[in-house]
Coordinates of C-alpha atoms and ligand atoms in Angstrom, one line a residue:
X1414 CA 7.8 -12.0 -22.1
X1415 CA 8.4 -8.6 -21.3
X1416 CA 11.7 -6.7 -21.3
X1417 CA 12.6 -3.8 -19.5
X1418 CA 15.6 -1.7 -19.3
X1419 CA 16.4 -0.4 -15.7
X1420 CA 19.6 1.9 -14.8
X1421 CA 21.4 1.2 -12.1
X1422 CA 23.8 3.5 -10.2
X1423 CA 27.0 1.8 -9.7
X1424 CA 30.1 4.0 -7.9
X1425 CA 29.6 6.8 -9.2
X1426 CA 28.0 5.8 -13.2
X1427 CA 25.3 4.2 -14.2
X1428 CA 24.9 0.9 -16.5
X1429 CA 21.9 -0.2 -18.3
X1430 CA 20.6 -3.5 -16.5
X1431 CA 18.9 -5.5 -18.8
X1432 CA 15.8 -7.4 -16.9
X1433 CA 14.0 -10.4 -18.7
X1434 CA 10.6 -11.6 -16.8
X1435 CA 7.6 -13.3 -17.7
X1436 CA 4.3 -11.0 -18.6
X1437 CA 3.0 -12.3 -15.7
X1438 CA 5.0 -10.9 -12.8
X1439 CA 4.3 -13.6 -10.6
X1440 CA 3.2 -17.2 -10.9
X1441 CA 1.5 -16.4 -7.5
X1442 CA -0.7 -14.0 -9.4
X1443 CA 0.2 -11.1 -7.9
X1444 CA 1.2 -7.7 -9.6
X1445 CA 4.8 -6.7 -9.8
X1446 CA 6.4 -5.4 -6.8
X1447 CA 6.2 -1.7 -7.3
X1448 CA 9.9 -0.2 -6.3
X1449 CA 9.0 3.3 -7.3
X1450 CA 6.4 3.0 -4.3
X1451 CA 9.0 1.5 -1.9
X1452 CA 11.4 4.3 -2.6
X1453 CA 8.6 6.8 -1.8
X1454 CA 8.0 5.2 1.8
X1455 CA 11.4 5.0 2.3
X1456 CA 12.1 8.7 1.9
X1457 CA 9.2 9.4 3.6
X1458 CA 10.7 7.4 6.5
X1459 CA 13.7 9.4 6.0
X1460 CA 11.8 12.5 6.5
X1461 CA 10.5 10.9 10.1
X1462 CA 13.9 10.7 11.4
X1463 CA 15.5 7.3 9.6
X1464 CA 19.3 7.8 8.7
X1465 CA 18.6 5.2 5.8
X1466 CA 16.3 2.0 4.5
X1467 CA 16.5 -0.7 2.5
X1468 CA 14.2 -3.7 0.7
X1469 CA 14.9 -6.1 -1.2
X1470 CA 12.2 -8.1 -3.2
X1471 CA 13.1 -11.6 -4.8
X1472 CA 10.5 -12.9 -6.7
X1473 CA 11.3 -15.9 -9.1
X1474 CA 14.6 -15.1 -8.8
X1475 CA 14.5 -11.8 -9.9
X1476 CA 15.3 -9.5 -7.1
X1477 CA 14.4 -6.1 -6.9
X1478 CA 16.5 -3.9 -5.2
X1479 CA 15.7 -0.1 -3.4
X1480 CA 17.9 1.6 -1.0
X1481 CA 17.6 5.2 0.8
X1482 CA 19.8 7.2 2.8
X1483 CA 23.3 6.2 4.7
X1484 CA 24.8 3.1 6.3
X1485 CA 26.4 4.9 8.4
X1486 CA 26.5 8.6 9.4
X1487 CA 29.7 9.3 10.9
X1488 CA 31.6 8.0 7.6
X1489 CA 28.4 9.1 5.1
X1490 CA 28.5 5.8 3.8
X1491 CA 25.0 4.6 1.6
X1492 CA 23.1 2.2 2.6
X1493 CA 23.0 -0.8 0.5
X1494 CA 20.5 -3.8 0.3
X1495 CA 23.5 -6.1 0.9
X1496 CA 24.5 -4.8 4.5
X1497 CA 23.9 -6.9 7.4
X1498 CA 21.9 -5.5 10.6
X1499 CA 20.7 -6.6 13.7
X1500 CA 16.8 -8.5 13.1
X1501 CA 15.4 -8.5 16.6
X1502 CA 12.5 -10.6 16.6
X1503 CA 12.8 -12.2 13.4
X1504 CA 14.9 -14.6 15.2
X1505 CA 11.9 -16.0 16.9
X1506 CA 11.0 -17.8 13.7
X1507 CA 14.5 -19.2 13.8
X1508 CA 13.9 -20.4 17.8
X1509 CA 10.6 -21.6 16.4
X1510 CA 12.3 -23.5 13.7
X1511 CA 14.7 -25.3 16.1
X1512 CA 12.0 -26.3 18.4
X1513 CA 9.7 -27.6 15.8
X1514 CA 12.5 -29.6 14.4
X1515 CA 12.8 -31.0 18.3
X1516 CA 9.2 -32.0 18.2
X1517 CA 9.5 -33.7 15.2
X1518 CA 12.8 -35.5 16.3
X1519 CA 10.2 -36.6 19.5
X1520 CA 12.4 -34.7 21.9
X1521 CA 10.0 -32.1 23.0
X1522 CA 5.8 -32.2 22.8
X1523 CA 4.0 -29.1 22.0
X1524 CA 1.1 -29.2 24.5
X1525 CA 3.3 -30.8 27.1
X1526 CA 3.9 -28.3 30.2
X1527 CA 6.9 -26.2 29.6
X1528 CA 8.0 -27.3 33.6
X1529 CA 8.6 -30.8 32.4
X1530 CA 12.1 -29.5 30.1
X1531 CA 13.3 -26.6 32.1
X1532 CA 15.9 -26.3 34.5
X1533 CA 13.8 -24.0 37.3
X1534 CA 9.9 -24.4 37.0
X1535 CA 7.7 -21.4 36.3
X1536 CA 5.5 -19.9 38.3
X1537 CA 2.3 -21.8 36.6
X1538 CA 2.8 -25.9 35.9
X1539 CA 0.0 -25.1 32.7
X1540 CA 2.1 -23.2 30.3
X1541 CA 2.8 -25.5 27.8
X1542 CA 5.4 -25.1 25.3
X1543 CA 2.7 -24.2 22.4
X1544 CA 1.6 -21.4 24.8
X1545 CA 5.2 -19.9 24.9
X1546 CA 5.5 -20.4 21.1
X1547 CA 2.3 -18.5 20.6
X1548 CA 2.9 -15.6 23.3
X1549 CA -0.2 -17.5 25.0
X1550 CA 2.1 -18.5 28.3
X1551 CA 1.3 -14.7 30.2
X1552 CA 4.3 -14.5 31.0
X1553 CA 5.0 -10.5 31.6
X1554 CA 7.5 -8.8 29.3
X1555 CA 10.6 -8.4 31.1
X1556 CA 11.9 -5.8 28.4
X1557 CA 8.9 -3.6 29.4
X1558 CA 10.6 -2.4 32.6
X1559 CA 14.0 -2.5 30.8
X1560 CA 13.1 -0.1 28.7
X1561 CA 10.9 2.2 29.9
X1562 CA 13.7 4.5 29.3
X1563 CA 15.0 4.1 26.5
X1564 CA 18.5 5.0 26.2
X1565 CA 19.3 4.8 29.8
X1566 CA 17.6 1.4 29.7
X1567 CA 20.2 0.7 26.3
X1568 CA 23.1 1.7 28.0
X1569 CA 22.4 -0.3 31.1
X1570 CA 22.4 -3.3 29.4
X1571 CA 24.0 -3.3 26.1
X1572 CA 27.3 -4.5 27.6
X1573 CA 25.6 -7.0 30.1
X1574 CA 25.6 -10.7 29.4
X1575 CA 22.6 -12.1 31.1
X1576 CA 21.8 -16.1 31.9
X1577 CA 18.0 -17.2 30.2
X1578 CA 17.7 -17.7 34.0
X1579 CA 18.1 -14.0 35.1
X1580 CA 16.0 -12.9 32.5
X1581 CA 13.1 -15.1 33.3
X1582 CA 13.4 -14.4 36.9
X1583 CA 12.8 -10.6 35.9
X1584 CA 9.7 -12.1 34.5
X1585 CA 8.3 -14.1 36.9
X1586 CA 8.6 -11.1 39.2
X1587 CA 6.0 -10.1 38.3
X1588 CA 2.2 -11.6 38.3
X1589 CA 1.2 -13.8 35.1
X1590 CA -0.8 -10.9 32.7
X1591 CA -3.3 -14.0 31.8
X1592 CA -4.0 -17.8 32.7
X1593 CA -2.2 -19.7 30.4
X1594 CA -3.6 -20.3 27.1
X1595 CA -6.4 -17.5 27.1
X1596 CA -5.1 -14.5 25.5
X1597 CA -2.5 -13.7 23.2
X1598 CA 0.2 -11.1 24.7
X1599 CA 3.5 -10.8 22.8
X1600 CA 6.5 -11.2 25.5
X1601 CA 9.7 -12.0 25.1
X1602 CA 10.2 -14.0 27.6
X1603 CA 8.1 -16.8 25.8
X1604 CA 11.4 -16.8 23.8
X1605 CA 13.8 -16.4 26.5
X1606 CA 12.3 -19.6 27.8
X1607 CA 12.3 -21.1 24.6
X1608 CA 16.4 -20.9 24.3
X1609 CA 16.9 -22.3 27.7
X1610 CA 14.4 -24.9 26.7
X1611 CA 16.4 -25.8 23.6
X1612 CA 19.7 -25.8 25.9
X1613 CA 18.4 -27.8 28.5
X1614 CA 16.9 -30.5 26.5
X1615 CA 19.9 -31.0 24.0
X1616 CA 22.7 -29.6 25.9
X1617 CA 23.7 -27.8 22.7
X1618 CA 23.9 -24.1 22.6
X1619 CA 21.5 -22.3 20.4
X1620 CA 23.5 -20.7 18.0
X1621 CA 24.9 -24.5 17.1
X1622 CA 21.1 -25.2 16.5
X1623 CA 20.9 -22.1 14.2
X1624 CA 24.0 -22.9 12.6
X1625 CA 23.4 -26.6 11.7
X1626 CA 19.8 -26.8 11.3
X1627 CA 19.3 -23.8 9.5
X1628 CA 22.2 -21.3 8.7
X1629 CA 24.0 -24.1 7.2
X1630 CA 22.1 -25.6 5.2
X1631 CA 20.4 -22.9 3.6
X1632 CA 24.2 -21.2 3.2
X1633 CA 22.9 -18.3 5.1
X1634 CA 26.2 -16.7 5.1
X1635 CA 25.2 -13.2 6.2
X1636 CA 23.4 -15.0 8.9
X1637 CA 24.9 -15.4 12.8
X1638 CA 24.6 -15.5 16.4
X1639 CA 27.2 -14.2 18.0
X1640 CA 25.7 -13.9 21.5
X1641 CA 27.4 -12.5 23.7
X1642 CA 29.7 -11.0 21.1
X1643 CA 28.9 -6.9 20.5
X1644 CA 30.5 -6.7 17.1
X1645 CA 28.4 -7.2 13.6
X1646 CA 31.1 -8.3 11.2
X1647 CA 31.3 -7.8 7.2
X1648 CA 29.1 -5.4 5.5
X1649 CA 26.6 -4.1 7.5
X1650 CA 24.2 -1.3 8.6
X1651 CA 25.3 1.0 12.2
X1652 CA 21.9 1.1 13.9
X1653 CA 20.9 4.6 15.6
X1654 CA 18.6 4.4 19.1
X1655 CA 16.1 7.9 19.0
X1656 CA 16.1 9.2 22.5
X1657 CA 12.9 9.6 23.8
X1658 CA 13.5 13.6 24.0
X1659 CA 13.3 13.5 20.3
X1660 CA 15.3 16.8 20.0
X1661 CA 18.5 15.3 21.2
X1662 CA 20.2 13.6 18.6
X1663 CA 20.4 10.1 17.3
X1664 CA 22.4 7.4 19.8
X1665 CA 24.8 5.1 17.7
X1666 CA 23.5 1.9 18.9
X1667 CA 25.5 -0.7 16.9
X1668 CA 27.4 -2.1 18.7
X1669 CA 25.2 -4.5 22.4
X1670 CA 25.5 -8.0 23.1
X1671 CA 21.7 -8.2 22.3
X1672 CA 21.8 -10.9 25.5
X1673 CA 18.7 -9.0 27.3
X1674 CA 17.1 -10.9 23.9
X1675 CA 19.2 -13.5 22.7
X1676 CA 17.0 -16.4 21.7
X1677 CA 14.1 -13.8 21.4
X1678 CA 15.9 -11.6 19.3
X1679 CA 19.7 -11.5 18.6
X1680 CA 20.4 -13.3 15.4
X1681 CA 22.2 -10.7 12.7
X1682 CA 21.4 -11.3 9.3
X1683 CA 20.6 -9.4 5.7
X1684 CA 18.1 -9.1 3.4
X1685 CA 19.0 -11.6 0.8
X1686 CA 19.3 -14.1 3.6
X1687 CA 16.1 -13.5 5.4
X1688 CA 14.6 -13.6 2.3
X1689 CA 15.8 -17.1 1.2
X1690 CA 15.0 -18.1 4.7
X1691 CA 11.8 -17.3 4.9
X1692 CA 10.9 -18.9 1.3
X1693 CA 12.5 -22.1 2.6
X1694 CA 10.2 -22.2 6.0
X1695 CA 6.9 -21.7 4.2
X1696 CA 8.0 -24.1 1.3
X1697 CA 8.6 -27.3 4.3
X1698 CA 12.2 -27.1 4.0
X1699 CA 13.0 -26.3 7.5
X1700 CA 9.6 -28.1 9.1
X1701 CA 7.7 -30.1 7.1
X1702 CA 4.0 -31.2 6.8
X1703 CA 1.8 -31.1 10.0
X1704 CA 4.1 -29.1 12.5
X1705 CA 4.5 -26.4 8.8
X1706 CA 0.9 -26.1 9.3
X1707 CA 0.6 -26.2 13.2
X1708 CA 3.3 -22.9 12.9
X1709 CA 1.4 -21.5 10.3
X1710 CA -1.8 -21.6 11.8
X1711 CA -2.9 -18.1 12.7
X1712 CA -5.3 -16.2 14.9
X1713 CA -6.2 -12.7 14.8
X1714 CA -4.2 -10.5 16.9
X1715 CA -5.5 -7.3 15.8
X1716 CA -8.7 -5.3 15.9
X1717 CA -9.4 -5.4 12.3
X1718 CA -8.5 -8.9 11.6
X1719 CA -5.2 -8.2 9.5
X1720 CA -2.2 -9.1 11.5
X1721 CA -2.2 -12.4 12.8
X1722 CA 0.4 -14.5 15.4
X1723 CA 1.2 -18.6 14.4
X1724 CA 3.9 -20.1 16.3
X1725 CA 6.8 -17.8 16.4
X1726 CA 5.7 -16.6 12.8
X1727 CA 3.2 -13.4 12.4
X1728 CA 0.7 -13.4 9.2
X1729 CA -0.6 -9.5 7.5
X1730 CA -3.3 -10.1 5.1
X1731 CA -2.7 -7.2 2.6
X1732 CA -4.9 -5.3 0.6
X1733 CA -4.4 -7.0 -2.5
X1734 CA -5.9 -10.4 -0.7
X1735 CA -2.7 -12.1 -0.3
X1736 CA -1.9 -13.4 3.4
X1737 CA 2.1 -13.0 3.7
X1738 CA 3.7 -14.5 6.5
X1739 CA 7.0 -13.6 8.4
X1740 CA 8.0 -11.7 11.8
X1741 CA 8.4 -8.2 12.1
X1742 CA 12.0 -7.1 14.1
X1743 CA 12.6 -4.1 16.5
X1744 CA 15.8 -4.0 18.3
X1745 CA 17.8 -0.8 19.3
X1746 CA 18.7 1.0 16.0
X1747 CA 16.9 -1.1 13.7
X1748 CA 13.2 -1.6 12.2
X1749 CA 12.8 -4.8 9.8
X1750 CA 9.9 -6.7 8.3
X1751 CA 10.6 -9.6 6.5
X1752 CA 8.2 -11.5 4.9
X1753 CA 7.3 -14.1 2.4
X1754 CA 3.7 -15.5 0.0
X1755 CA 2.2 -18.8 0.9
X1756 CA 3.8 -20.2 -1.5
X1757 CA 7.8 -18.6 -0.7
X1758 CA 7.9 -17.3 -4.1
X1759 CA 7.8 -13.5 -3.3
X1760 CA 9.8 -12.6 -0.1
X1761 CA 11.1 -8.9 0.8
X1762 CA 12.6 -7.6 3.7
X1763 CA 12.6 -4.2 4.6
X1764 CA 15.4 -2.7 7.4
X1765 CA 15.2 0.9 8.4
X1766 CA 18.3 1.6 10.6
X1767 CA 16.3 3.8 13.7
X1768 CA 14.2 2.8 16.3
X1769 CA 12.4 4.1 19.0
X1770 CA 10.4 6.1 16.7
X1771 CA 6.7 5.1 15.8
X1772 CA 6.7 6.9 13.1
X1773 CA 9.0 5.7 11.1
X1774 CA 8.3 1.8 12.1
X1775 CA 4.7 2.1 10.6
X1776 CA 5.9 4.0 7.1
X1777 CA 8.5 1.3 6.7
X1778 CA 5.7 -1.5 7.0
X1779 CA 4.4 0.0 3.9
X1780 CA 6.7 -1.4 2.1
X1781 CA 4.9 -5.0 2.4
X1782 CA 1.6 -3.4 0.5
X1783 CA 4.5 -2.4 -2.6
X1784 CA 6.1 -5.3 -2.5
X1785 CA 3.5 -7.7 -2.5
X1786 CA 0.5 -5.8 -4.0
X1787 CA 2.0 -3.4 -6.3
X1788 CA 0.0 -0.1 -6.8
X1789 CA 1.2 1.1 -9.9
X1790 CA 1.7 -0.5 -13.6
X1791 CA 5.3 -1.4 -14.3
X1792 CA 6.5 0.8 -17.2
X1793 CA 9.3 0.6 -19.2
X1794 CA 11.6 3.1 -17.8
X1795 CA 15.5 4.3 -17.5
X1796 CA 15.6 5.9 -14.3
X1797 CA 18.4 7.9 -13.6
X1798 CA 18.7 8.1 -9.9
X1799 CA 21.0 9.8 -6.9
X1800 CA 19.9 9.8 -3.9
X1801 CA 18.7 6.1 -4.1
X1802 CA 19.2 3.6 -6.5
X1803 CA 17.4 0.2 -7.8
X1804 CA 18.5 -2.5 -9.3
X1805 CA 16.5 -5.3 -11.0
X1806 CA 18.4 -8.6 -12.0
X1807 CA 20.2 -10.3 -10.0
X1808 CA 23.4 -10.8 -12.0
X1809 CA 23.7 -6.8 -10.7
X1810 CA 24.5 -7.5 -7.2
X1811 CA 25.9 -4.3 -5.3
X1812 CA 27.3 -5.1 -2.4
Ligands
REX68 C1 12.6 -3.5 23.0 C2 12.8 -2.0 23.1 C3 12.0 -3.9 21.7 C4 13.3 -1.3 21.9 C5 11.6 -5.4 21.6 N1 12.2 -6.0 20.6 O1 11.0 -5.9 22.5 C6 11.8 -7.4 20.3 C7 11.1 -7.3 18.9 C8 13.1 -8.3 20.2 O2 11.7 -7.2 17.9 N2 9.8 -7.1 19.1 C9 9.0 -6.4 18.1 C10 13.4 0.2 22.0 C11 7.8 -5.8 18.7 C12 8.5 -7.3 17.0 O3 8.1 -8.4 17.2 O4 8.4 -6.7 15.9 N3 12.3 0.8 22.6 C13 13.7 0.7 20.6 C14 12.3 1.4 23.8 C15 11.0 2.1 24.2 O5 13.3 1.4 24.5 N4 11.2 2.8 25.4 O6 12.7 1.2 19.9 O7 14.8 0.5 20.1

């Protein structure tokens, strides 16, 4: 056993945290998380224009904790790994969860056509619901066109409240960008369909699904969808939209009824949570057995062969050899990753609380080769810290 001292900044002192762990940092066999790495992309995603960033790692139940920057900028509040933020496409792993668990209950089939649960058809009686659930459908991204400004495209539709319908009718505007089942092109509206699906089949909304087949029983209590609601409630991270004129400054972007994504990308949640989630997915406790593997089951969606798409669930092989799976999340303000081992015993989810910025998005996913690969030995160490702080040990919660 090794035992390591680590200081932790608490309001304004600091306490010694004392940290027992086995010599072995992980019984996947990986090396510790390295935090001192994570801080460093943080603040280098600082430096690119992020107001603040967070990760947490939990790894045996040890949880390593590293924060950057402010929570908010108008109050100069920090950032903390407990605040709750909005997780954009993470949520399709939780619409991916609650149509698994519909084809397991024999409600819904996976290669069935999509046409034969919907309430309007689409355009092409092929896609079948394993083509939406693997962005294999064609079906244009309505968000492209949305978007293509970006703030103006925010403020026209972060008060809106939009029917699945509407949004799939956007969609279908427009031609089919492949035949059904040849190529892989991440839409949205694959997931957009998917929530009506869900709704038409069980006439139960979706956030009832989230709630009782997964919030619930995992006691996800950071977790919600609040659709149409604008409001995050608790503890939680203010988002800030860059303008494309990256002179002009940062748009508070809190605050949208996320209902241009909603079942592709509105549930709010924070890293603890996702963390947990995610570990519980992988591990069968969410899907179990064949359908586990049929979501898990990944093809290349890359050039190099490292970042992969299942269904609803996206795999990174990292340097270290280790294929992590989990979704990435971009919605207006916010950047996360959240990802887990094969096994669910290491999971970390990184939020940086910009978007629209490149830049930033691609340092933060560095944080996934420190978490889960390490790069440097772990030392015994007292670090005194100020403009971040870590905490290792989770009987040191700050939230
Ligand atoms: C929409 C535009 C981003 C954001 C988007 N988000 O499609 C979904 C998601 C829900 O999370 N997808 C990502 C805006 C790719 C994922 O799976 O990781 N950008 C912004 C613009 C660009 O407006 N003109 O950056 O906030």
């Amino acid at each position: 056993m090794r035992i390591r001292y680590v200081s932790v900044a608490l309001v304004g002192a600091s306490i010694a945290a004392l940290a027992v762990t086995p010599a072995t940092a992980s019984a996947t066999g990986l090396p510790a998380p390295d935090t001192d790495a994570i801080r460093t992309v943080q603040e280098a995603a600082l430096s690119q224009g992020a107001p603040g960033a967070l990760t947490r790692v939990d790894d045996h139940g040890t949880s390593y904790r590293v924060v950057s920057g402010k929570a908010d900028t108008a109050a100069q509040t920090r950032m903390d790994t407990g605040r709750r933020f909005r997780t954009g496409s993470v949520s399709k792993t939780f619409t991916s969860v609650v149509v698994l668990q519909l084809v397991a209950e024999g409600r819904i089939e996976l290669d069935a056509p999509a046409n034969e649960y919907l309430p309007e058809p689409l355009p092409d009686h092929t896609i079948t619901v394993r083509h939406l659930l693997s962005h294999r459908s064609g079906l244009y991204d309505f968000s492209n066109d949305m978007f293509y400004q970006t703030v103006p495209g925010f403020e026209a539709v972060r008060n809106r409240v939009f029917s699945y319908q509407e949004l799939i009718d956007l969609s279908t505007a427009r031609p089919l960008t492949n035949t059904p089942g040849a190529a892989y092109s991440y839409s949205n509206t694959n997931f957009v369909v998917l929530g009506q699906l869900i709704e038409q089949v069980t006439g139960v909304p979706l956030g009832t699904h989230y709630q009782e087949r997964i919030f619930t029983p995992l006691n996800l209590r950071n977790t919600s969808y609040v659709h149409p609601r604008a409001a995050i409630s608790g503890s939680y991270a203010r988002g800030y939209l860059r303008p494309d004129d990256a002179t002009l400054p940062l748009v508070d972007s809190t605050e949208q009824t996320v209902s241009w994504a909603q079942s592709a990308g509105a549930v709010i949640s924070n890293a603890e949570d996702l963390n947990r989630y995610m570990s519980a997915l992988v591990q069968g406790r969410l899907v179990k057995g064949d359908l586990l593997e049929e979501m898990m089951r990944m093809v290349p969606v890359n050039a190099d062969g490292s970042q992969f798409y299942g269904l609803g669930l996206r795999a990174r092989k990292l340097s270290c050899g280790v294929t992590v799976y989990g979704h990435t999340g971009t919605m207006q303000g916010y950047y996360t990753y959240a990802f887990t081992t094969p096994d669910g015993e290491r999971s970390m989810t990184s939020m940086a609380n910009t978007s629209n910025n490149g830049s930033v998005n691609t340092t933060l996913g560095a944080t996934l080769e420190a978490s889960f690969c390490g790069s440097t030995p772990v030392t015994t160490s007292t670090k005194h810290v100020s403009t971040f702080y870590e905490e290792i040990a989770p009987g040191v919660a700050r939230h």
